[in-house]
Amino acid sequence: MRKSVVTKIVALACSLIMCAAVAGCSSDSSSSSDSSKSSDASSSKNQIAGVTATGKLGEKPTISFNAPMTVSDGSYVVLQKGDGDVIEDGDRVCAQGIALNVKDGTELMDTWTKNTPDCSLKVSSSTLNSTYYGQIKGAKLNTTIAFGVNDQNSSGYSYILAMTLVSKSKDLEKATGEEVKDIPANLPKVTRAKDGKPSIDMNGQGSVDSLISQTLIKGSGKKLTDTNTAVVKYSGWLTDGTQFDSSWTKNTTIDADLYSGGQHTVIAGWQKGLIGQTVGSQVLLVIPPDQAYGSSGQGSIPGNSTLVFVIDILAAY
């Protein structure tokens, strides 16, 4: 039983305890604006006392505290102030992390040893809860911050997450690269507005039995593998031209895991069609039913539907 609990928390911690950091997922669900109004009154209450870090900036710190201790969600302390660039709103941050059980000080997770930083953190009040947003925005790279996570209900542990902010980048706003010239003439025709939003002419596209993945714009960024999560904007249509979804109309992006068992599951046609593509690319996918929603369909998508997607790959981690 203990092994399964440890496995659960390590899997969670390897994404830097995403549910502790994302907006609305932890008990610290107040908005950043509400939080800022009471920051002076609550700052001392939310500080974790008795935790220290030693070591060179930008390298794995040694975290010390007297166990056992208690922590609450929303608690934090800056352990080391960084010396790098200032993190701004909209940045994508990569962070190394150590999770330590507050009961006995044992290490539950460490991304430093295998150098597997988590780059899922998008600095925004809509994506991070107020505590994480308030501490990460405006911090300098190589800063180490300890966050308290009271996770007794789901994992059986309360722990300190010591997060070191090691790098930052900006996601693209739309596909950026070289337009592909030799696109087969029988595929759907895609046009784009100035902001990158795609429109489509189905050009007689019918049902298919096998996946079609056609690069429309070739980006020069990172090549996607089956270990990556892609950050994308997309639109999706039925072959009769009916649009059933678009992140462009919502002005949002989604994270799409290109592997099984992740937190951001997508249909098989996306996984197979995006692997090997590069960040900055725009990709046309024509997906057969058995790699989409099969005979059951989903929502407004009828069963046995071939689906057509235009996907802009804006980042990957």
CSV table of C-alpha atoms in Angstrom, one decimal:
chain,number,residue,atom,x,y,z
A,1,MET,CA,0.0,0.0,0.0
A,2,ARG,CA,2.8,2.4,0.9
A,3,LYS,CA,4.4,1.8,-2.5
A,4,SER,CA,1.3,2.8,-4.4
A,5,VAL,CA,1.0,6.0,-2.4
A,6,VAL,CA,4.6,6.9,-3.0
A,7,THR,CA,4.2,6.2,-6.7
A,8,LYS,CA,1.1,8.4,-6.8
A,9,ILE,CA,2.8,11.3,-5.1
A,10,VAL,CA,6.0,11.0,-7.2
A,11,ALA,CA,3.9,11.0,-10.4
A,12,LEU,CA,2.2,14.1,-9.2
A,13,ALA,CA,5.3,15.8,-8.0
A,14,CYS,CA,7.2,15.1,-11.3
A,15,SER,CA,4.9,17.7,-12.9
A,16,LEU,CA,5.9,20.0,-10.0
A,17,ILE,CA,2.6,19.2,-8.2
A,18,MET,CA,0.6,20.7,-11.0
A,19,CYS,CA,-2.6,20.5,-9.0
A,20,ALA,CA,-1.0,22.5,-6.2
A,21,ALA,CA,0.1,25.2,-8.7
A,22,VAL,CA,-2.7,25.6,-11.1
A,23,ALA,CA,-5.5,28.0,-10.5
A,24,GLY,CA,-8.6,26.6,-8.9
A,25,CYS,CA,-7.2,23.2,-8.1
A,26,SER,CA,-5.9,23.7,-4.6
A,27,SER,CA,-7.6,25.2,-1.5
A,28,ASP,CA,-5.8,28.5,-2.4
A,29,SER,CA,-8.2,29.3,-5.1
A,30,SER,CA,-8.7,33.0,-4.6
A,31,SER,CA,-7.9,35.3,-7.5
A,32,SER,CA,-4.6,37.1,-7.7
A,33,SER,CA,-6.4,40.5,-7.4
A,34,ASP,CA,-8.2,39.4,-4.2
A,35,SER,CA,-5.0,38.0,-2.8
A,36,SER,CA,-3.1,41.2,-3.5
A,37,LYS,CA,-5.6,43.3,-1.5
A,38,SER,CA,-4.8,41.3,1.6
A,39,SER,CA,-1.2,40.5,1.0
A,40,ASP,CA,0.2,42.8,3.7
A,41,ALA,CA,-2.1,41.3,6.3
A,42,SER,CA,-1.5,37.7,5.3
A,43,SER,CA,2.2,37.6,4.3
A,44,SER,CA,3.5,36.7,7.7
A,45,LYS,CA,0.7,34.1,8.2
A,46,ASN,CA,1.5,32.4,4.9
A,47,GLN,CA,5.3,32.3,5.5
A,48,ILE,CA,6.8,28.9,6.2
A,49,ALA,CA,9.2,29.2,9.2
A,50,GLY,CA,12.3,27.2,9.8
A,51,VAL,CA,13.1,26.1,6.3
A,52,THR,CA,16.5,27.0,4.8
A,53,ALA,CA,18.5,26.3,1.6
A,54,THR,CA,22.2,26.2,1.0
A,55,GLY,CA,24.1,25.7,-2.2
A,56,LYS,CA,25.2,27.5,-5.4
A,57,LEU,CA,22.4,29.5,-7.2
A,58,GLY,CA,21.0,27.5,-10.1
A,59,GLU,CA,22.2,24.1,-8.7
A,60,LYS,CA,20.4,21.6,-6.6
A,61,PRO,CA,20.0,23.1,-3.1
A,62,THR,CA,20.2,21.4,0.2
A,63,ILE,CA,16.9,21.9,2.0
A,64,SER,CA,16.9,21.8,5.8
A,65,PHE,CA,14.2,21.9,8.4
A,66,ASN,CA,13.3,20.2,11.7
A,67,ALA,CA,10.9,17.4,11.1
A,68,PRO,CA,8.2,16.8,11.9
A,69,MET,CA,6.5,20.1,11.0
A,70,THR,CA,3.2,21.2,9.6
A,71,VAL,CA,2.5,23.2,6.4
A,72,SER,CA,-0.7,24.6,4.9
A,73,ASP,CA,-1.7,25.2,1.3
A,74,GLY,CA,-0.8,28.7,0.3
A,75,SER,CA,2.2,28.9,2.5
A,76,TYR,CA,5.7,29.7,1.1
A,77,VAL,CA,9.1,31.1,1.7
A,78,VAL,CA,11.8,32.4,-0.7
A,79,LEU,CA,14.9,30.4,0.2
A,80,GLN,CA,17.3,31.8,-2.4
A,81,LYS,CA,17.0,35.0,-4.4
A,82,GLY,CA,18.1,34.4,-8.0
A,83,ASP,CA,20.5,36.4,-10.1
A,84,GLY,CA,19.0,35.9,-13.6
A,85,ASP,CA,16.4,37.6,-15.7
A,86,VAL,CA,13.1,38.7,-14.2
A,87,ILE,CA,10.2,36.4,-14.9
A,88,GLU,CA,7.3,38.3,-16.5
A,89,ASP,CA,3.6,37.7,-17.1
A,90,GLY,CA,3.1,35.3,-20.0
A,91,ASP,CA,6.5,33.6,-19.6
A,92,ARG,CA,6.8,29.8,-19.7
A,93,VAL,CA,9.0,28.8,-16.8
A,94,CYS,CA,11.1,25.6,-16.5
A,95,ALA,CA,11.6,24.7,-12.8
A,96,GLN,CA,13.6,22.0,-11.0
A,97,GLY,CA,11.9,20.6,-7.9
A,98,ILE,CA,12.4,18.7,-4.7
A,99,ALA,CA,9.5,17.4,-2.6
A,100,LEU,CA,10.2,16.6,1.0
A,101,ASN,CA,7.9,14.9,3.5
A,102,VAL,CA,7.3,17.3,6.4
A,103,LYS,CA,6.7,14.4,8.7
A,104,ASP,CA,10.2,12.9,8.5
A,105,GLY,CA,12.2,15.0,6.0
A,106,THR,CA,12.4,12.2,3.4
A,107,GLU,CA,12.8,13.1,-0.2
A,108,LEU,CA,9.7,12.2,-2.2
A,109,MET,CA,10.7,13.6,-5.6
A,110,ASP,CA,13.7,15.2,-7.3
A,111,THR,CA,14.0,16.4,-10.9
A,112,TRP,CA,17.6,17.5,-10.5
A,113,THR,CA,19.3,14.1,-10.6
A,114,LYS,CA,18.0,13.2,-14.0
A,115,ASN,CA,17.8,16.8,-15.1
A,116,THR,CA,14.1,16.7,-16.0
A,117,PRO,CA,12.8,20.2,-15.2
A,118,ASP,CA,9.1,20.8,-15.5
A,119,CYS,CA,8.3,23.4,-18.2
A,120,SER,CA,4.5,23.2,-17.8
A,121,LEU,CA,4.3,26.4,-15.8
A,122,LYS,CA,2.8,29.3,-17.7
A,123,VAL,CA,2.9,32.5,-15.7
A,124,SER,CA,-0.6,33.9,-15.7
A,125,SER,CA,-3.2,34.6,-13.1
A,126,SER,CA,-5.6,32.3,-15.0
A,127,THR,CA,-3.3,29.3,-15.0
A,128,LEU,CA,-1.6,29.5,-11.6
A,129,ASN,CA,-3.2,29.9,-8.2
A,130,SER,CA,-2.6,33.2,-6.5
A,131,THR,CA,0.3,32.0,-4.2
A,132,TYR,CA,2.4,30.5,-7.0
A,133,TYR,CA,1.6,33.4,-9.4
A,134,GLY,CA,2.4,36.0,-6.8
A,135,GLN,CA,5.8,34.4,-6.0
A,136,ILE,CA,6.9,33.4,-9.5
A,137,LYS,CA,6.0,36.6,-11.4
A,138,GLY,CA,8.7,39.1,-10.7
A,139,ALA,CA,11.2,36.6,-9.4
A,140,LYS,CA,14.6,36.3,-11.0
A,141,LEU,CA,15.8,33.1,-12.6
A,142,ASN,CA,17.7,30.8,-10.2
A,143,THR,CA,15.3,31.8,-7.4
A,144,THR,CA,14.4,28.9,-5.1
A,145,ILE,CA,10.9,29.1,-3.4
A,146,ALA,CA,9.5,26.5,-1.0
A,147,PHE,CA,5.7,26.0,-1.2
A,148,GLY,CA,3.7,24.1,1.4
A,149,VAL,CA,1.4,21.4,0.1
A,150,ASN,CA,-1.1,19.9,2.6
A,151,ASP,CA,-2.1,16.9,0.5
A,152,GLN,CA,-3.2,14.5,3.3
A,153,ASN,CA,-6.6,13.8,1.6
A,154,SER,CA,-5.3,12.7,-1.9
A,155,SER,CA,-1.8,11.3,-1.3
A,156,GLY,CA,-1.5,10.8,2.4
A,157,TYR,CA,1.4,13.3,2.6
A,158,SER,CA,2.0,16.9,3.4
A,159,TYR,CA,5.2,18.2,1.9
A,160,ILE,CA,7.4,21.1,1.0
A,161,LEU,CA,8.0,21.6,-2.7
A,162,ALA,CA,11.3,23.5,-3.2
A,163,MET,CA,11.1,24.9,-6.7
A,164,THR,CA,14.1,26.5,-8.5
A,165,LEU,CA,13.2,28.6,-11.5
A,166,VAL,CA,15.9,27.7,-14.0
A,167,SER,CA,14.8,29.1,-17.4
A,168,LYS,CA,12.1,30.9,-19.2
A,169,SER,CA,10.7,31.4,-22.7
A,170,LYS,CA,7.7,32.8,-24.6
A,171,ASP,CA,5.2,30.6,-26.4
A,172,LEU,CA,4.5,31.5,-30.0
A,173,GLU,CA,1.2,33.2,-30.8
A,174,LYS,CA,0.7,31.4,-34.1
A,175,ALA,CA,2.6,29.0,-36.5
A,176,THR,CA,5.8,30.7,-37.7
A,177,GLY,CA,8.0,29.2,-40.3
A,178,GLU,CA,8.3,28.4,-44.0
A,179,GLU,CA,5.1,27.5,-46.0
A,180,VAL,CA,5.2,24.1,-47.5
A,181,LYS,CA,4.9,24.2,-51.3
A,182,ASP,CA,4.3,20.6,-52.4
A,183,ILE,CA,1.0,20.0,-50.6
A,184,PRO,CA,-1.1,17.3,-52.4
A,185,ALA,CA,-3.9,19.0,-54.4
A,186,ASN,CA,-6.7,16.7,-53.1
A,187,LEU,CA,-6.3,17.7,-49.5
A,188,PRO,CA,-8.5,20.4,-47.8
A,189,LYS,CA,-7.4,23.9,-48.5
A,190,VAL,CA,-6.4,26.1,-45.5
A,191,THR,CA,-6.3,29.9,-45.4
A,192,ARG,CA,-5.3,32.1,-42.5
A,193,ALA,CA,-6.4,35.4,-41.1
A,194,LYS,CA,-3.7,38.0,-40.1
A,195,ASP,CA,-3.8,36.7,-36.5
A,196,GLY,CA,-3.3,33.1,-37.8
A,197,LYS,CA,-6.8,31.8,-37.3
A,198,PRO,CA,-7.4,29.1,-40.0
A,199,SER,CA,-10.4,28.7,-42.3
A,200,ILE,CA,-10.9,25.6,-44.4
A,201,ASP,CA,-12.3,24.5,-47.8
A,202,MET,CA,-12.9,20.8,-47.6
A,203,ASN,CA,-12.1,20.4,-51.3
A,204,GLY,CA,-14.2,17.3,-51.5
A,205,GLN,CA,-12.5,15.6,-48.5
A,206,GLY,CA,-14.4,12.4,-47.5
A,207,SER,CA,-13.9,9.7,-44.9
A,208,VAL,CA,-10.5,8.1,-44.6
A,209,ASP,CA,-9.3,4.7,-43.2
A,210,SER,CA,-5.8,5.9,-42.4
A,211,LEU,CA,-4.3,9.0,-40.8
A,212,ILE,CA,-3.2,11.9,-43.0
A,213,SER,CA,-0.7,14.3,-41.4
A,214,GLN,CA,0.4,17.1,-43.7
A,215,THR,CA,2.7,19.9,-42.6
A,216,LEU,CA,1.4,23.3,-43.9
A,217,ILE,CA,4.0,25.6,-42.3
A,218,LYS,CA,7.3,24.1,-41.2
A,219,GLY,CA,8.6,25.6,-38.0
A,220,SER,CA,12.2,25.6,-36.9
A,221,GLY,CA,11.7,24.7,-33.3
A,222,LYS,CA,12.0,21.6,-31.2
A,223,LYS,CA,11.1,18.3,-32.8
A,224,LEU,CA,8.2,16.6,-31.0
A,225,THR,CA,8.7,13.0,-29.6
A,226,ASP,CA,6.4,10.6,-27.8
A,227,THR,CA,7.7,12.0,-24.5
A,228,ASN,CA,6.5,15.5,-25.1
A,229,THR,CA,3.5,17.6,-24.4
A,230,ALA,CA,2.7,20.1,-27.2
A,231,VAL,CA,1.1,23.5,-26.5
A,232,VAL,CA,-1.2,24.2,-29.4
A,233,LYS,CA,-4.0,26.2,-30.9
A,234,TYR,CA,-6.4,24.3,-33.1
A,235,SER,CA,-9.7,24.2,-35.0
A,236,GLY,CA,-11.6,21.0,-35.8
A,237,TRP,CA,-14.2,20.2,-38.5
A,238,LEU,CA,-16.4,17.4,-39.8
A,239,THR,CA,-15.8,16.5,-43.4
A,240,ASP,CA,-19.0,18.4,-44.3
A,241,GLY,CA,-17.4,21.6,-43.2
A,242,THR,CA,-19.1,21.9,-39.8
A,243,GLN,CA,-16.7,23.3,-37.2
A,244,PHE,CA,-17.2,21.5,-33.9
A,245,ASP,CA,-14.5,23.2,-31.8
A,246,SER,CA,-11.8,25.9,-32.0
A,247,SER,CA,-9.4,27.2,-29.4
A,248,TRP,CA,-9.0,30.3,-31.6
A,249,THR,CA,-12.6,31.5,-30.8
A,250,LYS,CA,-11.7,31.2,-27.1
A,251,ASN,CA,-8.3,32.7,-27.5
A,252,THR,CA,-6.8,29.8,-25.5
A,253,THR,CA,-4.2,27.1,-26.0
A,254,ILE,CA,-4.3,23.5,-24.8
A,255,ASP,CA,-1.6,21.1,-23.7
A,256,ALA,CA,-1.6,17.9,-25.6
A,257,ASP,CA,0.3,14.8,-24.3
A,258,LEU,CA,1.9,12.8,-27.1
A,259,TYR,CA,2.1,9.8,-24.8
A,260,SER,CA,-0.4,7.6,-23.0
A,261,GLY,CA,-1.4,8.1,-19.4
A,262,GLY,CA,-0.7,11.8,-19.1
A,263,GLN,CA,-2.8,14.6,-17.6
A,264,HIS,CA,-3.6,16.1,-21.0
A,265,THR,CA,-4.9,13.2,-23.0
A,266,VAL,CA,-5.8,13.6,-26.6
A,267,ILE,CA,-7.1,11.3,-29.3
A,268,ALA,CA,-4.7,8.8,-31.0
A,269,GLY,CA,-4.8,10.7,-34.3
A,270,TRP,CA,-3.3,13.7,-32.6
A,271,GLN,CA,-0.6,11.8,-30.9
A,272,LYS,CA,0.4,9.9,-34.1
A,273,GLY,CA,0.0,13.0,-36.3
A,274,LEU,CA,2.0,15.4,-34.2
A,275,ILE,CA,5.0,13.3,-33.3
A,276,GLY,CA,7.9,14.3,-35.6
A,277,GLN,CA,6.5,17.8,-36.2
A,278,THR,CA,8.4,20.8,-35.0
A,279,VAL,CA,7.5,23.8,-32.8
A,280,GLY,CA,6.3,26.7,-35.0
A,281,SER,CA,4.6,24.3,-37.5
A,282,GLN,CA,1.0,24.3,-38.7
A,283,VAL,CA,-0.3,20.8,-39.3
A,284,LEU,CA,-3.3,19.5,-41.1
A,285,LEU,CA,-4.7,16.2,-39.7
A,286,VAL,CA,-7.4,14.1,-41.3
A,287,ILE,CA,-8.2,11.4,-38.7
A,288,PRO,CA,-10.2,8.2,-39.3
A,289,PRO,CA,-12.8,7.3,-36.7
A,290,ASP,CA,-10.8,4.6,-35.1
A,291,GLN,CA,-8.1,7.2,-34.1
A,292,ALA,CA,-10.7,9.7,-33.1
A,293,TYR,CA,-14.0,9.0,-31.3
A,294,GLY,CA,-15.0,5.7,-33.0
A,295,SER,CA,-18.5,4.5,-33.3
A,296,SER,CA,-19.8,6.3,-30.2
A,297,GLY,CA,-18.8,9.9,-31.2
A,298,GLN,CA,-18.6,12.6,-28.6
A,299,GLY,CA,-20.8,15.7,-28.0
A,300,SER,CA,-21.7,17.2,-31.4
A,301,ILE,CA,-19.4,14.7,-33.2
A,302,PRO,CA,-21.4,11.8,-34.6
A,303,GLY,CA,-20.2,8.3,-34.4
A,304,ASN,CA,-17.9,7.0,-37.1
A,305,SER,CA,-16.8,10.5,-38.1
A,306,THR,CA,-13.6,11.4,-39.9
A,307,LEU,CA,-12.2,14.6,-38.3
A,308,VAL,CA,-10.2,17.3,-39.9
A,309,PHE,CA,-7.9,19.5,-37.7
A,310,VAL,CA,-5.6,22.4,-38.3
A,311,ILE,CA,-3.1,22.6,-35.4
A,312,ASP,CA,-0.5,25.3,-34.7
A,313,ILE,CA,2.3,24.1,-32.5
A,314,LEU,CA,3.3,27.0,-30.2
A,315,ALA,CA,5.6,25.3,-27.7
A,316,ALA,CA,6.6,21.9,-26.3
A,317,TYR,CA,7.9,20.5,-23.0
